[in-house]
């Protein structure tokens, strides 16, 4: 049973509660006289999508990023609370982060996880999503609490990611037992880290999992602004995140965008995305570019889903399908078979995962 939590200052709590209430009324009223924003969306999913969009928009309008973070954390919903997963904060000299350890892990793999939030936010709800991921996959996860922008622009996040990878290697975890994973900006960090690992002469992990990854920090694809009406993240926010990431450094958009990198000789990459999210066009472009360069890559797109739909857990069938596919991908690295996920738009490519024809659309 999902659980909604209010916290923080009373002004933030009251505004967030009023936003949730007004969004609920708007959605229910529209359902009476019209139709869902997207065919197949449940009422709770539509409410959540529009609510979090409003929350992000207001957070961006506040005077400081610190206040924006506090406001966004003032109301959030946990899809599956009270999961049997232990959360343990790291201690010095370990990298800053948290271990998420399920009660009965059934894999020798360890996931090194990079959270989303445009590199500027690390919402409380993200930590609950990582807990959910550890439970669904039954794998220990170390989630890096990397330095945030705009206070710490590039290369701070990349440095923190590589330090965490070296830390796992130093603990005696071989590279073939490490899986890199991340969502949104964390997916960006996953893809950029593969390149950085190769440049640093470090071994590649067994697999990279990128959920709704940000693959170009500039402008790319019609969906970046064309899907604003569907998604919780908005196109203008991605451009601001990109400016914060660059800071005052000499970095071009291409220098900090996965799609513009040399993608040869990297670990296998499995990407999941929603067909209604603003990043879907740049994600598809990245998959095609990586395949063109010879990368071992697969992309699955759930046609009617939004950015980071994975976080809904058992309350959303598509989220459960995605989690099953993630488990299958990890099993594949141990010698299993990675069959196409059901009921997705399969943008899989001719790679070690198997042949799947691009743009083979299966409606949900």
GROMACS .gro file of C-alpha atoms in nm:
model
  364
    1UNK     CA    1   0.000   0.000   0.000
    2UNK     CA    2   0.158   0.333  -0.105
    3UNK     CA    3   0.238   0.575   0.175
    4UNK     CA    4   0.239   0.956   0.146
    5UNK     CA    5   0.461   1.160   0.379
    6UNK     CA    6   0.458   1.532   0.464
    7UNK     CA    7   0.765   1.690   0.622
    8UNK     CA    8   0.963   2.013   0.647
    9UNK     CA    9   0.839   2.367   0.700
   10UNK     CA   10   0.467   2.429   0.736
   11UNK     CA   11   0.463   2.664   0.439
   12UNK     CA   12   0.614   2.395   0.214
   13UNK     CA   13   0.385   2.127   0.356
   14UNK     CA   14   0.072   2.336   0.305
   15UNK     CA   15   0.159   2.433  -0.050
   16UNK     CA   16   0.250   2.075  -0.144
   17UNK     CA   17  -0.070   1.935   0.011
   18UNK     CA   18  -0.279   2.197  -0.172
   19UNK     CA   19  -0.101   2.113  -0.498
   20UNK     CA   20  -0.176   1.743  -0.453
   21UNK     CA   21  -0.541   1.817  -0.368
   22UNK     CA   22  -0.592   2.051  -0.666
   23UNK     CA   23  -0.419   1.811  -0.904
   24UNK     CA   24  -0.643   1.527  -0.787
   25UNK     CA   25  -0.957   1.737  -0.842
   26UNK     CA   26  -0.839   1.845  -1.188
   27UNK     CA   27  -0.768   1.489  -1.300
   28UNK     CA   28  -1.097   1.351  -1.166
   29UNK     CA   29  -1.297   1.634  -1.322
   30UNK     CA   30  -1.131   1.584  -1.660
   31UNK     CA   31  -1.200   1.212  -1.644
   32UNK     CA   32  -1.570   1.282  -1.600
   33UNK     CA   33  -1.605   1.509  -1.903
   34UNK     CA   34  -1.319   1.395  -2.124
   35UNK     CA   35  -1.055   1.122  -2.125
   36UNK     CA   36  -0.716   1.042  -1.969
   37UNK     CA   37  -0.419   1.251  -2.073
   38UNK     CA   38  -0.280   0.929  -2.221
   39UNK     CA   39  -0.486   0.623  -2.302
   40UNK     CA   40  -0.410   0.349  -2.052
   41UNK     CA   41  -0.296   0.576  -1.770
   42UNK     CA   42  -0.457   0.497  -1.436
   43UNK     CA   43  -0.596   0.782  -1.225
   44UNK     CA   44  -0.319   0.752  -0.959
   45UNK     CA   45  -0.046   0.749  -1.226
   46UNK     CA   46  -0.184   1.060  -1.397
   47UNK     CA   47  -0.220   1.242  -1.064
   48UNK     CA   48   0.136   1.153  -0.963
   49UNK     CA   49   0.283   1.260  -1.298
   50UNK     CA   50   0.113   1.601  -1.296
   51UNK     CA   51   0.178   1.655  -0.924
   52UNK     CA   52   0.552   1.595  -0.950
   53UNK     CA   53   0.565   1.820  -1.258
   54UNK     CA   54   0.413   2.103  -1.054
   55UNK     CA   55   0.648   2.031  -0.765
   56UNK     CA   56   0.957   2.053  -0.987
   57UNK     CA   57   0.829   2.369  -1.155
   58UNK     CA   58   0.777   2.541  -0.820
   59UNK     CA   59   1.114   2.419  -0.688
   60UNK     CA   60   1.279   2.584  -0.988
   61UNK     CA   61   1.105   2.914  -0.914
   62UNK     CA   62   1.231   2.940  -0.556
   63UNK     CA   63   1.518   3.182  -0.476
   64UNK     CA   64   1.782   2.917  -0.398
   65UNK     CA   65   1.847   2.557  -0.496
   66UNK     CA   66   1.858   2.464  -0.126
   67UNK     CA   67   1.504   2.590  -0.079
   68UNK     CA   68   1.396   2.411  -0.396
   69UNK     CA   69   1.534   2.084  -0.262
   70UNK     CA   70   1.357   2.132   0.071
   71UNK     CA   71   1.029   2.211  -0.103
   72UNK     CA   72   1.046   1.906  -0.330
   73UNK     CA   73   1.104   1.683  -0.026
   74UNK     CA   74   0.805   1.827   0.163
   75UNK     CA   75   0.558   1.575   0.019
   76UNK     CA   76   0.638   1.243  -0.144
   77UNK     CA   77   0.484   0.900  -0.187
   78UNK     CA   78   0.656   0.566  -0.132
   79UNK     CA   79   0.517   0.302  -0.370
   80UNK     CA   80   0.613   0.006  -0.149
   81UNK     CA   81   0.706   0.107   0.207
   82UNK     CA   82   0.856  -0.120   0.472
   83UNK     CA   83   1.052  -0.339   0.235
   84UNK     CA   84   1.297  -0.591   0.394
   85UNK     CA   85   1.605  -0.397   0.283
   86UNK     CA   86   1.867  -0.262   0.523
   87UNK     CA   87   2.006   0.085   0.457
   88UNK     CA   88   2.354   0.153   0.594
   89UNK     CA   89   2.537   0.483   0.552
   90UNK     CA   90   2.901   0.456   0.453
   91UNK     CA   91   3.170   0.569   0.694
   92UNK     CA   92   3.508   0.733   0.634
   93UNK     CA   93   3.731   0.653   0.449
   94UNK     CA   94   3.460   0.502   0.226
   95UNK     CA   95   3.305   0.723  -0.044
   96UNK     CA   96   2.995   0.908   0.070
   97UNK     CA   97   2.688   0.700   0.002
   98UNK     CA   98   2.457   0.429   0.132
   99UNK     CA   99   2.440   0.052   0.114
  100UNK     CA  100   2.100  -0.101   0.038
  101UNK     CA  101   2.112  -0.469   0.129
  102UNK     CA  102   1.810  -0.699   0.089
  103UNK     CA  103   1.756  -0.956   0.362
  104UNK     CA  104   1.815  -1.245   0.123
  105UNK     CA  105   2.031  -1.134  -0.171
  106UNK     CA  106   2.046  -1.404  -0.437
  107UNK     CA  107   2.325  -1.274  -0.658
  108UNK     CA  108   2.701  -1.237  -0.629
  109UNK     CA  109   2.672  -0.909  -0.820
  110UNK     CA  110   2.697  -0.565  -0.659
  111UNK     CA  111   2.527  -0.263  -0.815
  112UNK     CA  112   2.703   0.073  -0.806
  113UNK     CA  113   2.414   0.315  -0.833
  114UNK     CA  114   2.400   0.680  -0.940
  115UNK     CA  115   2.077   0.860  -0.849
  116UNK     CA  116   1.883   1.099  -1.071
  117UNK     CA  117   1.773   1.455  -1.008
  118UNK     CA  118   1.951   1.649  -1.283
  119UNK     CA  119   2.272   1.641  -1.075
  120UNK     CA  120   2.109   1.915  -0.863
  121UNK     CA  121   1.860   1.717  -0.648
  122UNK     CA  122   1.885   1.401  -0.438
  123UNK     CA  123   1.524   1.371  -0.321
  124UNK     CA  124   1.425   1.145  -0.034
  125UNK     CA  125   1.195   0.962  -0.275
  126UNK     CA  126   1.504   0.863  -0.477
  127UNK     CA  127   1.645   0.676  -0.179
  128UNK     CA  128   1.318   0.485  -0.148
  129UNK     CA  129   1.336   0.400  -0.517
  130UNK     CA  130   1.687   0.257  -0.470
  131UNK     CA  131   1.553   0.053  -0.177
  132UNK     CA  132   1.277  -0.074  -0.407
  133UNK     CA  133   1.534  -0.163  -0.672
  134UNK     CA  134   1.746  -0.359  -0.422
  135UNK     CA  135   1.435  -0.551  -0.317
  136UNK     CA  136   1.308  -0.625  -0.668
  137UNK     CA  137   1.651  -0.733  -0.793
  138UNK     CA  138   1.760  -0.897  -0.464
  139UNK     CA  139   2.107  -0.750  -0.507
  140UNK     CA  140   2.319  -0.534  -0.277
  141UNK     CA  141   2.344  -0.175  -0.399
  142UNK     CA  142   2.593   0.095  -0.310
  143UNK     CA  143   2.435   0.431  -0.399
  144UNK     CA  144   2.685   0.714  -0.434
  145UNK     CA  145   2.592   1.043  -0.267
  146UNK     CA  146   2.789   1.242  -0.521
  147UNK     CA  147   2.841   1.617  -0.501
  148UNK     CA  148   2.555   1.819  -0.649
  149UNK     CA  149   2.536   2.108  -0.890
  150UNK     CA  150   2.524   2.405  -0.905
  151UNK     CA  151   2.753   2.414  -0.601
  152UNK     CA  152   2.984   2.152  -0.753
  153UNK     CA  153   2.991   2.147  -1.134
  154UNK     CA  154   3.171   1.893  -1.353
  155UNK     CA  155   3.402   1.709  -1.299
  156UNK     CA  156   3.297   1.662  -0.933
  157UNK     CA  157   3.031   1.399  -1.009
  158UNK     CA  158   3.259   1.201  -1.241
  159UNK     CA  159   3.537   1.206  -0.983
  160UNK     CA  160   3.301   1.078  -0.714
  161UNK     CA  161   3.175   0.802  -0.944
  162UNK     CA  162   3.525   0.676  -1.026
  163UNK     CA  163   3.628   0.695  -0.660
  164UNK     CA  164   3.331   0.475  -0.571
  165UNK     CA  165   3.420   0.225  -0.844
  166UNK     CA  166   3.778   0.206  -0.721
  167UNK     CA  167   3.641   0.159  -0.369
  168UNK     CA  168   3.442  -0.148  -0.474
  169UNK     CA  169   3.743  -0.292  -0.654
  170UNK     CA  170   3.951  -0.227  -0.341
  171UNK     CA  171   3.697  -0.421  -0.132
  172UNK     CA  172   3.781  -0.726  -0.342
  173UNK     CA  173   3.476  -0.711  -0.569
  174UNK     CA  174   3.594  -0.803  -0.918
  175UNK     CA  175   3.481  -0.588  -1.209
  176UNK     CA  176   3.286  -0.879  -1.357
  177UNK     CA  177   3.067  -0.875  -1.045
  178UNK     CA  178   2.994  -0.501  -1.062
  179UNK     CA  179   2.692  -0.358  -1.242
  180UNK     CA  180   2.674   0.017  -1.301
  181UNK     CA  181   2.319   0.152  -1.282
  182UNK     CA  182   2.147   0.487  -1.263
  183UNK     CA  183   1.838   0.685  -1.355
  184UNK     CA  184   1.805   1.013  -1.546
  185UNK     CA  185   2.118   1.219  -1.465
  186UNK     CA  186   2.243   0.904  -1.292
  187UNK     CA  187   2.200   0.725  -1.625
  188UNK     CA  188   2.408   1.001  -1.782
  189UNK     CA  189   2.675   0.936  -1.519
  190UNK     CA  190   2.663   0.562  -1.590
  191UNK     CA  191   2.731   0.616  -1.960
  192UNK     CA  192   3.000   0.878  -1.904
  193UNK     CA  193   3.164   0.657  -1.639
  194UNK     CA  194   3.206   0.373  -1.888
  195UNK     CA  195   3.407   0.608  -2.106
  196UNK     CA  196   3.604   0.744  -1.810
  197UNK     CA  197   3.686   0.394  -1.688
  198UNK     CA  198   3.827   0.304  -2.027
  199UNK     CA  199   4.031   0.626  -2.036
  200UNK     CA  200   4.163   0.557  -1.685
  201UNK     CA  201   4.268   0.205  -1.776
  202UNK     CA  202   4.025   0.048  -1.530
  203UNK     CA  203   3.832  -0.271  -1.611
  204UNK     CA  204   3.478  -0.236  -1.739
  205UNK     CA  205   3.188  -0.362  -1.523
  206UNK     CA  206   2.986  -0.663  -1.632
  207UNK     CA  207   2.688  -0.452  -1.737
  208UNK     CA  208   2.554  -0.095  -1.743
  209UNK     CA  209   2.186  -0.028  -1.671
  210UNK     CA  210   2.057   0.317  -1.768
  211UNK     CA  211   1.699   0.406  -1.678
  212UNK     CA  212   1.561   0.706  -1.869
  213UNK     CA  213   1.916   0.836  -1.918
  214UNK     CA  214   1.999   1.196  -2.012
  215UNK     CA  215   2.218   1.144  -2.319
  216UNK     CA  216   2.265   1.501  -2.448
  217UNK     CA  217   2.293   1.802  -2.216
  218UNK     CA  218   2.198   2.039  -2.499
  219UNK     CA  219   1.898   2.037  -2.732
  220UNK     CA  220   1.811   1.717  -2.914
  221UNK     CA  221   1.491   1.567  -3.048
  222UNK     CA  222   1.132   1.685  -3.075
  223UNK     CA  223   1.030   1.507  -2.754
  224UNK     CA  224   1.255   1.726  -2.536
  225UNK     CA  225   0.991   1.998  -2.548
  226UNK     CA  226   0.714   1.825  -2.742
  227UNK     CA  227   0.644   1.582  -2.455
  228UNK     CA  228   0.626   1.849  -2.184
  229UNK     CA  229   0.250   1.796  -2.159
  230UNK     CA  230   0.299   1.431  -2.065
  231UNK     CA  231   0.609   1.421  -1.848
  232UNK     CA  232   0.695   1.525  -1.493
  233UNK     CA  233   1.031   1.666  -1.609
  234UNK     CA  234   1.023   1.962  -1.849
  235UNK     CA  235   1.247   2.053  -2.139
  236UNK     CA  236   1.359   2.388  -1.997
  237UNK     CA  237   1.479   2.210  -1.683
  238UNK     CA  238   1.720   1.991  -1.881
  239UNK     CA  239   1.885   2.302  -2.027
  240UNK     CA  240   1.924   2.453  -1.679
  241UNK     CA  241   2.069   2.129  -1.548
  242UNK     CA  242   2.318   2.137  -1.835
  243UNK     CA  243   2.426   2.491  -1.750
  244UNK     CA  244   2.472   2.399  -1.385
  245UNK     CA  245   2.675   2.093  -1.483
  246UNK     CA  246   2.910   2.300  -1.699
  247UNK     CA  247   2.937   2.577  -1.439
  248UNK     CA  248   3.204   2.825  -1.539
  249UNK     CA  249   3.423   2.555  -1.689
  250UNK     CA  250   3.541   2.533  -2.050
  251UNK     CA  251   3.305   2.244  -2.125
  252UNK     CA  252   3.102   2.222  -2.444
  253UNK     CA  253   2.771   2.034  -2.460
  254UNK     CA  254   2.939   1.762  -2.668
  255UNK     CA  255   3.222   1.717  -2.417
  256UNK     CA  256   2.971   1.632  -2.143
  257UNK     CA  257   2.715   1.438  -2.351
  258UNK     CA  258   2.729   1.058  -2.380
  259UNK     CA  259   2.603   1.067  -2.738
  260UNK     CA  260   2.916   1.256  -2.851
  261UNK     CA  261   3.166   1.013  -2.695
  262UNK     CA  262   3.374   0.729  -2.836
  263UNK     CA  263   3.152   0.437  -2.737
  264UNK     CA  264   3.375   0.152  -2.851
  265UNK     CA  265   3.506  -0.120  -2.618
  266UNK     CA  266   3.257  -0.053  -2.337
  267UNK     CA  267   3.060  -0.289  -2.116
  268UNK     CA  268   2.721  -0.409  -2.247
  269UNK     CA  269   2.455  -0.140  -2.206
  270UNK     CA  270   2.086  -0.198  -2.138
  271UNK     CA  271   1.859   0.108  -2.150
  272UNK     CA  272   1.494   0.144  -2.053
  273UNK     CA  273   1.278   0.446  -2.133
  274UNK     CA  274   0.920   0.567  -2.155
  275UNK     CA  275   0.768   0.658  -2.489
  276UNK     CA  276   0.605   0.972  -2.344
  277UNK     CA  277   0.910   1.108  -2.164
  278UNK     CA  278   1.090   1.419  -2.285
  279UNK     CA  279   1.423   1.236  -2.323
  280UNK     CA  280   1.301   0.951  -2.541
  281UNK     CA  281   1.422   1.094  -2.873
  282UNK     CA  282   1.775   1.159  -2.748
  283UNK     CA  283   1.777   0.814  -2.587
  284UNK     CA  284   1.688   0.654  -2.920
  285UNK     CA  285   1.955   0.864  -3.093
  286UNK     CA  286   2.212   0.748  -2.840
  287UNK     CA  287   2.120   0.381  -2.891
  288UNK     CA  288   2.155   0.416  -3.268
  289UNK     CA  289   2.488   0.597  -3.236
  290UNK     CA  290   2.623   0.340  -2.992
  291UNK     CA  291   2.514   0.055  -3.220
  292UNK     CA  292   2.673   0.232  -3.517
  293UNK     CA  293   3.002   0.243  -3.326
  294UNK     CA  294   2.982  -0.127  -3.248
  295UNK     CA  295   2.868  -0.108  -2.886
  296UNK     CA  296   2.680  -0.398  -2.732
  297UNK     CA  297   2.353  -0.221  -2.654
  298UNK     CA  298   1.983  -0.282  -2.614
  299UNK     CA  299   1.699  -0.033  -2.566
  300UNK     CA  300   1.343  -0.112  -2.455
  301UNK     CA  301   1.077   0.160  -2.462
  302UNK     CA  302   0.739   0.130  -2.288
  303UNK     CA  303   0.520   0.333  -2.526
  304UNK     CA  304   0.285   0.514  -2.287
  305UNK     CA  305   0.524   0.559  -1.995
  306UNK     CA  306   0.696   0.869  -1.861
  307UNK     CA  307   1.036   0.951  -1.717
  308UNK     CA  308   1.142   0.705  -1.445
  309UNK     CA  309   0.818   0.506  -1.448
  310UNK     CA  310   1.015   0.228  -1.276
  311UNK     CA  311   0.961   0.392  -0.936
  312UNK     CA  312   0.594   0.290  -0.916
  313UNK     CA  313   0.679  -0.069  -0.827
  314UNK     CA  314   0.392  -0.315  -0.794
  315UNK     CA  315   0.135  -0.034  -0.834
  316UNK     CA  316   0.211  -0.018  -1.209
  317UNK     CA  317   0.233  -0.323  -1.440
  318UNK     CA  318   0.487  -0.157  -1.668
  319UNK     CA  319   0.716  -0.093  -1.372
  320UNK     CA  320   0.700  -0.459  -1.278
  321UNK     CA  321   0.775  -0.557  -1.640
  322UNK     CA  322   1.077  -0.327  -1.639
  323UNK     CA  323   1.207  -0.472  -1.313
  324UNK     CA  324   1.173  -0.823  -1.454
  325UNK     CA  325   1.372  -0.718  -1.760
  326UNK     CA  326   1.646  -0.571  -1.539
  327UNK     CA  327   1.672  -0.900  -1.350
  328UNK     CA  328   1.692  -1.084  -1.682
  329UNK     CA  329   1.969  -0.854  -1.805
  330UNK     CA  330   2.175  -0.919  -1.494
  331UNK     CA  331   2.110  -1.293  -1.528
  332UNK     CA  332   2.234  -1.269  -1.887
  333UNK     CA  333   2.576  -1.154  -1.763
  334UNK     CA  334   2.601  -1.481  -1.573
  335UNK     CA  335   2.537  -1.683  -1.886
  336UNK     CA  336   2.160  -1.669  -1.909
  337UNK     CA  337   1.939  -1.572  -2.201
  338UNK     CA  338   1.805  -1.219  -2.248
  339UNK     CA  339   1.472  -1.254  -2.427
  340UNK     CA  340   1.280  -0.947  -2.548
  341UNK     CA  341   1.066  -0.785  -2.280
  342UNK     CA  342   0.694  -0.820  -2.343
  343UNK     CA  343   0.464  -0.530  -2.425
  344UNK     CA  344   0.731  -0.274  -2.501
  345UNK     CA  345   0.834  -0.088  -2.810
  346UNK     CA  346   1.147  -0.284  -2.885
  347UNK     CA  347   1.431  -0.068  -3.004
  348UNK     CA  348   1.669  -0.353  -2.938
  349UNK     CA  349   1.957  -0.381  -3.182
  350UNK     CA  350   2.161  -0.660  -3.336
  351UNK     CA  351   2.391  -0.736  -3.045
  352UNK     CA  352   2.490  -1.012  -2.804
  353UNK     CA  353   2.147  -0.988  -2.641
  354UNK     CA  354   1.987  -1.118  -2.962
  355UNK     CA  355   1.830  -0.973  -3.274
  356UNK     CA  356   1.532  -0.743  -3.232
  357UNK     CA  357   1.404  -0.525  -3.513
  358UNK     CA  358   1.403  -0.151  -3.431
  359UNK     CA  359   1.066   0.025  -3.402
  360UNK     CA  360   0.877  -0.302  -3.352
  361UNK     CA  361   0.586  -0.150  -3.161
  362UNK     CA  362   0.370  -0.366  -2.938
  363UNK     CA  363   0.087  -0.157  -2.786
  364UNK     CA  364   0.029  -0.192  -2.412
   0.00000   0.00000   0.00000
